[in-house]
Short mmCIF file of C-alpha atoms in Angstrom, two decimals:
data_model
loop_
_atom_site.label_atom_id
_atom_site.label_comp_id
_atom_site.label_asym_id
_atom_site.label_seq_id
_atom_site.Cartn_x
_atom_site.Cartn_y
_atom_site.Cartn_z
CA MET A 89 9.83 15.54 0.97
CA GLU A 90 6.89 15.89 -0.36
CA ILE A 91 6.34 14.49 -3.96
CA GLU A 92 4.15 16.19 -6.53
CA LEU A 93 0.56 14.04 -6.52
CA THR A 94 1.19 14.32 -10.66
CA GLU A 95 4.22 13.20 -10.60
CA ALA A 96 4.20 10.21 -7.37
CA TYR A 97 4.06 7.53 -10.31
CA LYS A 98 7.55 7.78 -10.66
CA ALA A 99 7.94 6.13 -7.70
CA VAL A 100 6.22 3.49 -8.37
CA LYS A 101 8.14 -0.06 -8.66
CA SER A 102 7.31 -4.14 -8.42
CA PRO A 103 7.38 -5.07 -5.57
CA VAL A 104 5.37 -2.91 -3.29
CA ILE A 105 3.61 -3.30 0.66
CA ILE A 106 0.46 -2.28 0.85
CA ALA A 107 -0.81 -0.88 4.44
CA SER A 108 -3.85 -1.26 5.65
CA LYS A 109 -6.66 -1.50 8.01
CA GLY A 110 -9.88 -3.61 9.68
CA LYS A 111 -9.71 -4.96 12.56
CA GLU A 112 -6.10 -4.24 12.43
CA TYR A 113 -3.29 -2.38 11.12
CA ASP A 114 -1.55 -4.78 8.13
CA LEU A 115 0.91 -4.99 5.64
CA THR A 116 1.47 -7.72 2.31
CA PRO A 117 3.62 -7.28 -0.46
CA ILE A 118 2.36 -7.25 -3.65
CA GLY A 119 4.11 -8.36 -7.31
CA TRP A 120 2.04 -6.93 -9.39
CA VAL A 121 1.32 -3.03 -9.15
CA MET A 122 1.22 -0.57 -11.52
CA PRO A 123 0.20 3.93 -11.95
CA PHE A 124 -2.54 4.14 -14.84
CA ASP A 125 -3.30 8.16 -14.71
CA TYR A 126 -1.17 10.95 -13.41
CA GLU A 127 -3.55 14.14 -13.79
CA PRO A 128 -4.82 15.38 -12.06
CA VAL A 129 -3.00 13.08 -9.82
CA THR A 130 -1.43 9.90 -9.98
CA LYS A 131 -3.82 6.86 -9.93
CA VAL A 132 -2.13 3.20 -9.17
CA VAL A 133 -3.77 -0.05 -9.55
CA PHE A 134 -2.53 -3.41 -8.02
CA SER A 135 -4.41 -6.95 -8.27
CA SER A 136 -4.87 -8.75 -4.95
CA ALA A 137 -6.12 -12.14 -4.13
CA PRO A 138 -10.50 -11.87 -3.20
CA ASP A 139 -9.08 -14.18 0.23
CA HIS A 140 -6.21 -11.97 1.86
CA GLN A 141 -6.54 -9.56 4.48
CA ALA A 142 -5.44 -6.73 2.56
CA ASP A 143 -8.94 -6.93 0.12
CA ALA A 144 -11.03 -7.21 2.52
CA ASN A 145 -9.34 -4.27 4.81
CA ILE A 146 -9.14 -1.96 1.92
CA ARG A 147 -13.41 -2.98 0.98
CA ARG A 148 -13.85 -2.06 4.78
CA SER A 149 -12.06 1.15 5.09
CA SER A 150 -11.82 3.00 1.47
CA GLU A 151 -7.97 3.62 1.86
CA PHE A 152 -4.35 1.88 1.73
CA ALA A 153 -0.55 2.79 1.08
CA VAL A 154 1.55 2.37 -1.60
CA LEU A 155 4.91 1.53 -0.05
CA ILE A 156 7.83 1.35 -2.09
CA PRO A 157 10.21 -0.54 0.18
CA LYS A 158 14.18 -0.16 0.18
CA ASP A 159 15.04 -3.42 -1.02
CA ALA A 160 12.52 -5.64 -2.32
CA ASN A 161 13.85 -8.73 -0.94
CA GLY A 162 14.72 -7.57 2.23
CA ASP A 163 13.04 -8.89 5.66
CA LEU A 164 10.51 -6.28 5.44
CA VAL A 165 8.53 -8.07 2.04
CA GLN A 166 9.96 -11.32 3.47
CA ASN A 167 8.21 -11.05 6.11
CA THR A 168 5.49 -9.41 6.30
CA GLY A 169 4.74 -11.92 3.58
CA SER A 170 5.33 -15.44 5.14
CA VAL A 171 2.15 -15.11 7.17
CA SER A 172 -1.03 -13.69 7.44
CA GLY A 173 -2.55 -10.26 8.02
CA ALA A 174 -5.71 -11.88 9.25
CA ALA A 175 -4.18 -14.97 11.43
CA VAL A 176 -0.85 -12.86 12.85
CA ASP A 177 -0.49 -8.85 14.01
CA LYS A 178 2.28 -8.64 11.35
CA PHE A 179 3.78 -5.31 13.08
CA GLU A 180 3.81 -7.11 16.72
CA LYS A 181 5.18 -10.18 15.81
CA PHE A 182 7.87 -8.76 13.77
CA ALA A 183 8.92 -5.90 15.83
CA ILE A 184 8.47 -3.28 13.04
CA LYS A 185 7.92 -0.28 14.75
CA ALA A 186 5.97 2.17 12.64
CA LYS A 187 3.72 5.43 12.49
CA LYS A 188 0.77 6.51 11.05
CA ALA A 189 0.37 7.53 7.38
CA ARG A 190 -0.40 11.29 7.30
CA ASN A 191 -3.84 11.42 5.92
CA ILE A 192 -4.91 8.28 6.05
CA ASP A 193 -5.62 5.58 8.54
CA VAL A 194 -2.88 3.12 8.02
CA MET A 195 0.72 2.53 9.40
CA ILE A 196 4.30 3.38 7.46
CA PRO A 197 6.99 1.13 8.93
CA GLU A 198 10.05 3.36 10.27
CA ASN A 199 12.63 1.56 8.83
CA GLY A 200 13.13 -0.42 5.18
CA ILE A 201 10.78 1.86 3.36
CA SER A 202 11.69 4.95 0.66
CA ALA A 203 8.32 6.43 -0.55
CA VAL A 204 4.87 5.96 0.11
CA ILE A 205 1.74 7.20 -1.50
CA GLU A 206 -1.50 7.50 0.23
CA CYS A 207 -4.44 6.73 -1.66
CA LYS A 208 -8.25 6.41 -1.08
CA LEU A 209 -10.55 3.78 -3.28
CA ILE A 210 -11.92 4.65 -6.08
CA LYS A 211 -13.11 1.12 -7.28
CA VAL A 212 -12.49 -2.47 -7.20
CA GLN A 213 -12.99 -4.85 -10.12
CA ALA A 214 -13.50 -8.64 -10.24
CA GLU A 215 -11.42 -10.05 -13.05
CA GLY A 216 -10.37 -13.11 -13.09
CA SER A 217 -9.78 -15.18 -10.03
CA VAL A 218 -8.08 -11.77 -9.30
CA ASP A 219 -9.89 -7.84 -7.67
CA LEU A 220 -7.79 -5.25 -8.97
CA PHE A 221 -8.54 -2.53 -6.96
CA PHE A 222 -7.82 1.67 -8.42
CA GLY A 223 -6.45 3.96 -5.71
CA GLU A 224 -6.77 7.96 -6.14
CA SER A 225 -3.13 9.48 -4.17
CA VAL A 226 -3.69 11.32 -1.91
CA ALA A 227 -0.56 12.17 -0.19
CA ALA A 228 3.40 11.13 -1.56
CA TYR A 229 6.27 11.32 -0.42
CA THR A 230 9.79 9.95 0.41
CA VAL A 231 11.08 8.39 4.30
CA ASP A 232 14.32 9.35 5.64
#
């Protein structure tokens, strides 16, 4: 089911999984994420350590997806947070079946996700020891 881009912020709750692509596709659990605007479309911000693979991927591609897991403590969140995407293909290691996102070049797990917000990168701002990533939604939908 499609979610109106002005209403996509209602799906955001922590933790989320950030889907990105650098040389390989990656999934990264993130504990700090929030919507910061909803007109004319939902915008989100999250923090990442600069040495994380998601940070490098999003800087390269200028896009990412915010994935809302069905279970905040489930295997998908735990497994994808247990290893670095720079060292291992998480999709292969954890046998995650996935399909391409609708509008951006990331992979969306077929199971364990309740909603997706596909985003284009607005800006990155260094703040202390983390980078803040600001994104604007280009598509939002629930996953069966």
